[in-house]
C-alpha cells in the first residue's frame, strides 16, 4: 500500500501487465485504488526454457484473477510449481490459499501463518525451480514480514511493497518500523551497487529500470519526511493526526490514514533516537 500516490521526480518505465524481463511476466490484479495504485502485480517468474514457474503474490481473493494467472502461465507453456509471498497484506496474500488449491502448489512466506506446506522463507534461502534462482532478501519495515526476491539472471529484484513503481510506501506502524525500513532500503541499495541489480519489479505500479535511483529516491524521501516531522513536533504539533495534517498537507486526504501509520513510525524512530 502506498502513502503518496503521485510524487514528482521519480524514474519510471516498463510495463504494467505482460512480460517485463526475460523471466518475469506481470498479471495485473483488478483491485486498483488509492492504496494499491493500478492494482497488485502478480508475478510469474520462470527460466525461458523451463516448463515450471514460480508465482509471487497471487493477490486478492478474486477467482477470475487467480484463474487468469494460471491461464497466462499455461499459454506461455508453463505450469505453476510454487507460490511465494512478499508479505501478508491481503492485496498480496488473500488469494494465496485459493491459488494454491487451483495449482496444487505450496505457499512459502516468512510468516508461518501464511505458509501452506512445511517450507518457510528466510535470510540466505535460495529458491530454485526449473533452473530459476530467486534469492530471498529480508526487507522488514513496510511490515515485519516483508521480503524481496533477487532475480540475478535478469539483474532484477521483486520488491513487493518495499519499493513501489510510483509514489512511496507506508511504514505500517506498529508492525512496520522505520529503523528496519531504512536498513532494508540500504540492503536494496547494496544489491544495486554491489550485485548489479538494475530493475525493480514492484508489487504495485510500473517496472522501474533505474533501481539504484529509485532506492536513493526512497532514502532521500524518508530523510526529508523525517526532518519535516521533527520540525512539526518542535513547532508544537505533537499528536500523530496533527502531524499528518501539517506535514502531509500536499497529499490527498484519502491517504492520510496510511500516512498516519508512517507518522507514528517516524515519531517512534525520533523518540528512540533521542531526537524529540
Ligand atoms: Zn503491503
Tab-separated table of C-alpha atoms and ligand atoms in Angstrom:
chain	number	residue	atom	x	y	z
A	1	UNK	CA	0.000	0.000	0.000
A	2	UNK	CA	1.133	3.467	-0.800
A	3	UNK	CA	1.466	6.586	1.275
A	4	UNK	CA	1.593	9.157	-1.514
A	5	UNK	CA	0.177	8.353	-4.918
A	6	UNK	CA	1.966	10.934	-7.010
A	7	UNK	CA	5.373	12.256	-6.123
A	8	UNK	CA	7.426	14.033	-8.740
A	9	UNK	CA	10.907	13.284	-9.913
A	10	UNK	CA	10.950	9.506	-9.865
A	11	UNK	CA	12.452	7.327	-12.534
A	12	UNK	CA	9.856	5.150	-14.171
A	13	UNK	CA	9.461	2.854	-17.122
A	14	UNK	CA	8.496	-0.639	-18.085
A	15	UNK	CA	5.073	-2.202	-18.280
A	16	UNK	CA	2.001	-2.708	-16.125
A	17	UNK	CA	0.850	-6.064	-17.458
A	18	UNK	CA	2.826	-8.507	-19.600
A	19	UNK	CA	6.492	-9.509	-19.910
A	20	UNK	CA	8.854	-7.183	-18.027
A	21	UNK	CA	12.134	-9.091	-18.251
A	22	UNK	CA	13.248	-12.346	-19.875
A	23	UNK	CA	11.997	-14.257	-16.832
A	24	UNK	CA	9.212	-12.161	-15.262
A	25	UNK	CA	5.663	-11.626	-16.542
A	26	UNK	CA	3.143	-9.431	-14.722
A	27	UNK	CA	-0.553	-10.188	-14.403
A	28	UNK	CA	-2.213	-7.079	-13.013
A	29	UNK	CA	-4.982	-7.769	-10.478
A	30	UNK	CA	-8.234	-5.776	-10.890
A	31	UNK	CA	-8.019	-4.132	-7.456
A	32	UNK	CA	-6.926	-0.588	-8.312
A	33	UNK	CA	-7.380	2.001	-5.548
A	34	UNK	CA	-5.627	4.973	-3.972
A	35	UNK	CA	-3.775	2.474	-1.764
A	36	UNK	CA	-2.927	-0.120	-4.421
A	37	UNK	CA	-2.217	2.185	-7.393
A	38	UNK	CA	-3.127	0.325	-10.631
A	39	UNK	CA	-3.720	-2.891	-8.672
A	40	UNK	CA	-1.492	-5.662	-7.345
A	41	UNK	CA	1.224	-7.003	-9.641
A	42	UNK	CA	1.159	-10.808	-9.625
A	43	UNK	CA	4.491	-12.019	-10.984
A	44	UNK	CA	5.024	-15.236	-12.950
A	45	UNK	CA	8.757	-15.984	-12.933
A	46	UNK	CA	10.496	-18.781	-14.799
A	47	UNK	CA	13.515	-19.745	-16.846
A	48	UNK	CA	12.733	-19.201	-20.549
A	49	UNK	CA	13.355	-22.856	-21.441
A	50	UNK	CA	11.633	-24.361	-18.391
A	51	UNK	CA	8.051	-25.610	-18.049
A	52	UNK	CA	7.996	-24.710	-14.355
A	53	UNK	CA	7.117	-21.281	-12.987
A	54	UNK	CA	7.053	-19.550	-9.613
A	55	UNK	CA	4.232	-17.129	-8.818
A	56	UNK	CA	4.987	-14.263	-6.460
A	57	UNK	CA	1.944	-12.665	-4.741
A	58	UNK	CA	-1.239	-14.230	-6.179
A	59	UNK	CA	-3.071	-11.107	-4.986
A	60	UNK	CA	-6.602	-10.624	-3.674
A	61	UNK	CA	-9.146	-13.429	-3.366
A	62	UNK	CA	-10.577	-12.960	-6.852
A	63	UNK	CA	-11.177	-16.204	-8.731
A	64	UNK	CA	-11.165	-14.529	-12.146
A	65	UNK	CA	-7.748	-13.016	-11.481
A	66	UNK	CA	-6.314	-16.205	-9.970
A	67	UNK	CA	-7.500	-18.277	-12.946
A	68	UNK	CA	-6.131	-15.634	-15.309
A	69	UNK	CA	-2.708	-16.087	-13.700
A	70	UNK	CA	-2.872	-19.854	-14.210
A	71	UNK	CA	-4.019	-19.379	-17.834
A	72	UNK	CA	-1.296	-16.820	-18.569
A	73	UNK	CA	1.330	-19.256	-17.323
A	74	UNK	CA	-0.211	-22.093	-19.342
A	75	UNK	CA	-0.337	-20.034	-22.547
A	76	UNK	CA	3.379	-19.400	-22.045
A	77	UNK	CA	3.930	-23.154	-21.831
A	78	UNK	CA	4.382	-23.078	-18.051
A	79	UNK	CA	2.962	-24.900	-15.052
A	80	UNK	CA	2.944	-23.092	-11.704
A	81	UNK	CA	5.138	-25.142	-9.357
A	82	UNK	CA	5.432	-22.849	-6.313
A	83	UNK	CA	3.777	-19.797	-4.767
A	84	UNK	CA	5.749	-17.167	-2.839
A	85	UNK	CA	4.543	-14.185	-0.801
A	86	UNK	CA	6.406	-10.907	-0.319
A	87	UNK	CA	4.295	-10.214	2.811
A	88	UNK	CA	0.906	-10.870	4.325
A	89	UNK	CA	-1.184	-7.824	3.351
A	90	UNK	CA	-4.468	-9.041	1.824
A	91	UNK	CA	-3.950	-7.334	-1.543
A	92	UNK	CA	-0.934	-9.652	-1.994
A	93	UNK	CA	-1.774	-12.736	0.040
A	94	UNK	CA	-5.535	-13.093	0.470
A	95	UNK	CA	-5.861	-15.242	-2.665
A	96	UNK	CA	-2.854	-17.455	-1.844
A	97	UNK	CA	-4.758	-20.402	-0.356
A	98	UNK	CA	-7.230	-20.497	-3.261
A	99	UNK	CA	-4.382	-20.124	-5.758
A	100	UNK	CA	-2.529	-22.981	-4.077
A	101	UNK	CA	-5.698	-25.069	-4.436
A	102	UNK	CA	-6.019	-24.204	-8.139
A	103	UNK	CA	-2.367	-25.023	-8.852
A	104	UNK	CA	-1.640	-27.757	-6.307
A	105	UNK	CA	1.338	-25.753	-5.042
A	106	UNK	CA	2.804	-24.963	-1.661
A	107	UNK	CA	2.910	-21.385	-0.388
A	108	UNK	CA	6.161	-20.144	1.092
A	109	UNK	CA	6.360	-16.944	3.161
A	110	UNK	CA	8.278	-15.554	6.114
A	111	UNK	CA	5.218	-15.589	8.387
A	112	UNK	CA	4.391	-19.215	9.349
A	113	UNK	CA	0.678	-18.312	9.433
A	114	UNK	CA	0.760	-17.663	5.673
A	115	UNK	CA	2.500	-20.881	4.658
A	116	UNK	CA	0.929	-23.928	3.085
A	117	UNK	CA	3.366	-26.800	3.269
A	118	UNK	CA	6.296	-27.162	5.591
A	119	UNK	CA	8.844	-24.840	3.999
A	120	UNK	CA	9.282	-21.227	5.083
A	121	UNK	CA	11.467	-18.496	3.675
A	122	UNK	CA	14.298	-16.703	5.379
A	123	UNK	CA	17.573	-14.880	5.015
A	124	UNK	CA	20.004	-16.637	2.722
A	125	UNK	CA	17.426	-19.001	1.237
A	126	UNK	CA	17.688	-19.599	-2.485
A	127	UNK	CA	14.513	-20.772	-4.205
A	128	UNK	CA	15.325	-22.990	-7.191
A	129	UNK	CA	12.594	-24.138	-9.572
A	130	UNK	CA	13.288	-25.459	-13.067
A	131	UNK	CA	16.715	-23.802	-13.157
A	132	UNK	CA	15.329	-20.469	-11.947
A	133	UNK	CA	17.126	-18.935	-8.990
A	134	UNK	CA	15.483	-16.452	-6.615
A	135	UNK	CA	17.462	-15.266	-3.596
A	136	UNK	CA	15.480	-14.280	-0.522
A	137	UNK	CA	16.297	-10.824	0.849
A	138	UNK	CA	14.569	-9.955	4.142
A	139	UNK	CA	13.370	-6.340	3.999
A	140	UNK	CA	11.282	-5.593	7.112
A	141	UNK	CA	9.845	-2.106	7.526
A	142	UNK	CA	6.694	-1.839	5.416
A	143	UNK	CA	5.669	-4.844	7.522
A	144	UNK	CA	7.758	-7.048	9.803
A	145	UNK	CA	7.371	-9.982	7.384
A	146	UNK	CA	8.343	-8.178	4.159
A	147	UNK	CA	10.701	-9.980	1.777
A	148	UNK	CA	12.240	-9.109	-1.572
A	149	UNK	CA	13.323	-11.690	-4.151
A	150	UNK	CA	16.554	-11.099	-6.054
A	151	UNK	CA	16.451	-12.472	-9.603
A	152	UNK	CA	20.151	-12.325	-10.503
A	153	UNK	CA	19.773	-13.717	-14.035
A	154	UNK	CA	17.674	-10.664	-15.002
A	155	UNK	CA	19.546	-8.201	-12.744
A	156	UNK	CA	16.173	-7.579	-11.137
A	157	UNK	CA	14.557	-7.585	-7.713
A	158	UNK	CA	10.925	-8.241	-6.855
A	159	UNK	CA	10.184	-5.741	-4.109
A	160	UNK	CA	6.567	-6.301	-3.015
A	161	UNK	CA	5.563	-3.114	-1.179
A	162	UNK	CA	9.083	-2.243	-0.002
A	163	UNK	CA	9.661	-0.197	-3.183
A	164	UNK	CA	6.712	0.706	-5.422
A	165	UNK	CA	6.650	1.633	-9.089
A	166	UNK	CA	5.142	5.006	-8.224
A	167	UNK	CA	4.860	7.065	-5.056
A	168	UNK	CA	6.299	5.886	-1.751
A	169	UNK	CA	5.311	3.111	0.591
A	170	UNK	CA	3.735	3.103	4.046
A	171	UNK	CA	5.697	2.093	7.098
A	172	UNK	CA	2.718	0.281	8.612
A	173	UNK	CA	3.295	1.001	12.295
A	174	UNK	CA	3.352	-0.742	14.742
A	175	UNK	CA	4.137	-3.880	12.694
A	176	UNK	CA	6.362	-1.879	10.359
A	177	UNK	CA	9.237	0.082	11.905
A	178	UNK	CA	11.183	2.940	10.351
A	179	UNK	CA	14.643	1.856	11.560
A	180	UNK	CA	14.094	-1.552	9.965
A	181	UNK	CA	12.794	0.070	6.790
A	182	UNK	CA	15.844	2.320	6.395
A	183	UNK	CA	18.127	-0.700	6.928
A	184	UNK	CA	16.134	-2.579	4.270
A	185	UNK	CA	16.477	0.269	1.777
A	186	UNK	CA	20.234	0.273	2.403
A	187	UNK	CA	20.271	-3.502	1.827
A	188	UNK	CA	18.496	-2.943	-1.513
A	189	UNK	CA	20.921	-0.161	-2.400
A	190	UNK	CA	23.764	-2.590	-1.857
A	191	UNK	CA	22.049	-5.033	-4.237
A	192	UNK	CA	22.078	-2.315	-6.891
A	193	UNK	CA	25.637	-1.145	-6.215
A	194	UNK	CA	27.389	-4.442	-5.415
A	195	UNK	CA	25.249	-7.047	-7.194
A	196	UNK	CA	24.358	-5.227	-10.404
A	197	UNK	CA	20.579	-5.061	-9.910
A	198	UNK	CA	19.062	-2.586	-12.389
A	199	UNK	CA	15.367	-3.419	-12.473
A	200	UNK	CA	12.664	-3.129	-9.823
A	201	UNK	CA	9.675	-5.435	-10.275
A	202	UNK	CA	7.339	-3.838	-7.714
A	203	UNK	CA	4.172	-5.077	-6.028
A	204	UNK	CA	2.251	-2.088	-7.419
A	205	UNK	CA	2.865	0.331	-10.270
A	206	UNK	CA	5.168	0.163	-13.277
A	207	UNK	CA	8.531	-1.540	-13.537
A	208	UNK	CA	11.489	0.723	-12.750
A	209	UNK	CA	14.626	0.470	-14.836
A	210	UNK	CA	16.833	2.528	-12.514
A	211	UNK	CA	16.773	0.508	-9.308
A	212	UNK	CA	19.570	2.450	-7.657
A	213	UNK	CA	17.897	5.776	-8.485
A	214	UNK	CA	14.605	4.510	-7.037
A	215	UNK	CA	16.207	3.342	-3.789
A	216	UNK	CA	18.168	6.588	-3.441
A	217	UNK	CA	14.920	8.496	-4.008
A	218	UNK	CA	13.214	6.471	-1.268
A	219	UNK	CA	16.064	7.096	1.183
A	220	UNK	CA	16.035	10.829	0.411
A	221	UNK	CA	12.241	10.969	0.693
A	222	UNK	CA	12.292	9.242	4.099
A	223	UNK	CA	15.009	11.613	5.364
A	224	UNK	CA	13.004	14.605	4.107
A	225	UNK	CA	9.765	13.423	5.751
A	226	UNK	CA	11.597	12.627	8.989
A	227	UNK	CA	13.034	16.142	9.109
A	228	UNK	CA	9.553	17.560	8.448
A	229	UNK	CA	8.057	15.507	11.288
A	230	UNK	CA	10.841	16.538	13.644
A	231	UNK	CA	10.235	20.203	12.792
A	232	UNK	CA	6.477	19.790	13.214
A	233	UNK	CA	6.988	18.376	16.724
A	234	UNK	CA	9.367	21.228	17.572
A	235	UNK	CA	6.612	23.625	16.458
A	236	UNK	CA	4.120	22.036	18.846
A	237	UNK	CA	2.300	19.552	16.573
A	238	UNK	CA	2.679	16.551	18.835
A	239	UNK	CA	-0.233	14.169	18.085
A	240	UNK	CA	0.073	11.876	15.023
A	241	UNK	CA	-3.103	13.285	13.405
A	242	UNK	CA	-1.885	16.872	13.886
A	243	UNK	CA	1.490	15.997	12.373
A	244	UNK	CA	-0.216	14.384	9.359
A	245	UNK	CA	-2.392	17.447	8.722
A	246	UNK	CA	0.707	19.629	8.889
A	247	UNK	CA	3.324	17.523	7.064
A	248	UNK	CA	1.076	15.723	4.549
A	249	UNK	CA	-0.985	18.789	3.590
A	250	UNK	CA	0.106	18.248	-0.056
A	251	UNK	CA	-1.150	14.647	-0.119
A	252	UNK	CA	-4.710	13.584	-0.951
A	253	UNK	CA	-6.781	13.192	2.215
A	254	UNK	CA	-7.790	9.639	1.274
A	255	UNK	CA	-4.160	8.700	2.001
A	256	UNK	CA	-3.995	10.389	5.411
A	257	UNK	CA	-4.934	7.265	7.418
A	258	UNK	CA	-1.994	5.455	5.788
A	259	UNK	CA	0.227	8.500	6.290
A	260	UNK	CA	-0.689	8.433	9.980
A	261	UNK	CA	0.806	4.941	10.273
A	262	UNK	CA	4.048	6.259	8.769
A	263	UNK	CA	3.956	9.284	11.094
A	264	UNK	CA	3.569	7.002	14.122
A	265	UNK	CA	6.592	5.043	12.874
A	266	UNK	CA	8.545	8.276	12.450
A	267	UNK	CA	7.607	9.587	15.904
A	268	UNK	CA	8.716	6.285	17.417
A	269	UNK	CA	12.008	6.448	15.496
A	270	UNK	CA	12.661	10.055	16.596
A	271	UNK	CA	11.903	9.187	20.248
A	272	UNK	CA	14.052	6.040	20.140
A	273	UNK	CA	16.967	8.090	18.797
A	274	UNK	CA	16.513	10.872	21.376
A	275	UNK	CA	15.705	13.411	18.654
A	276	UNK	CA	12.392	14.577	20.170
B	1	LIG	ZN1	1.616	-4.185	1.846
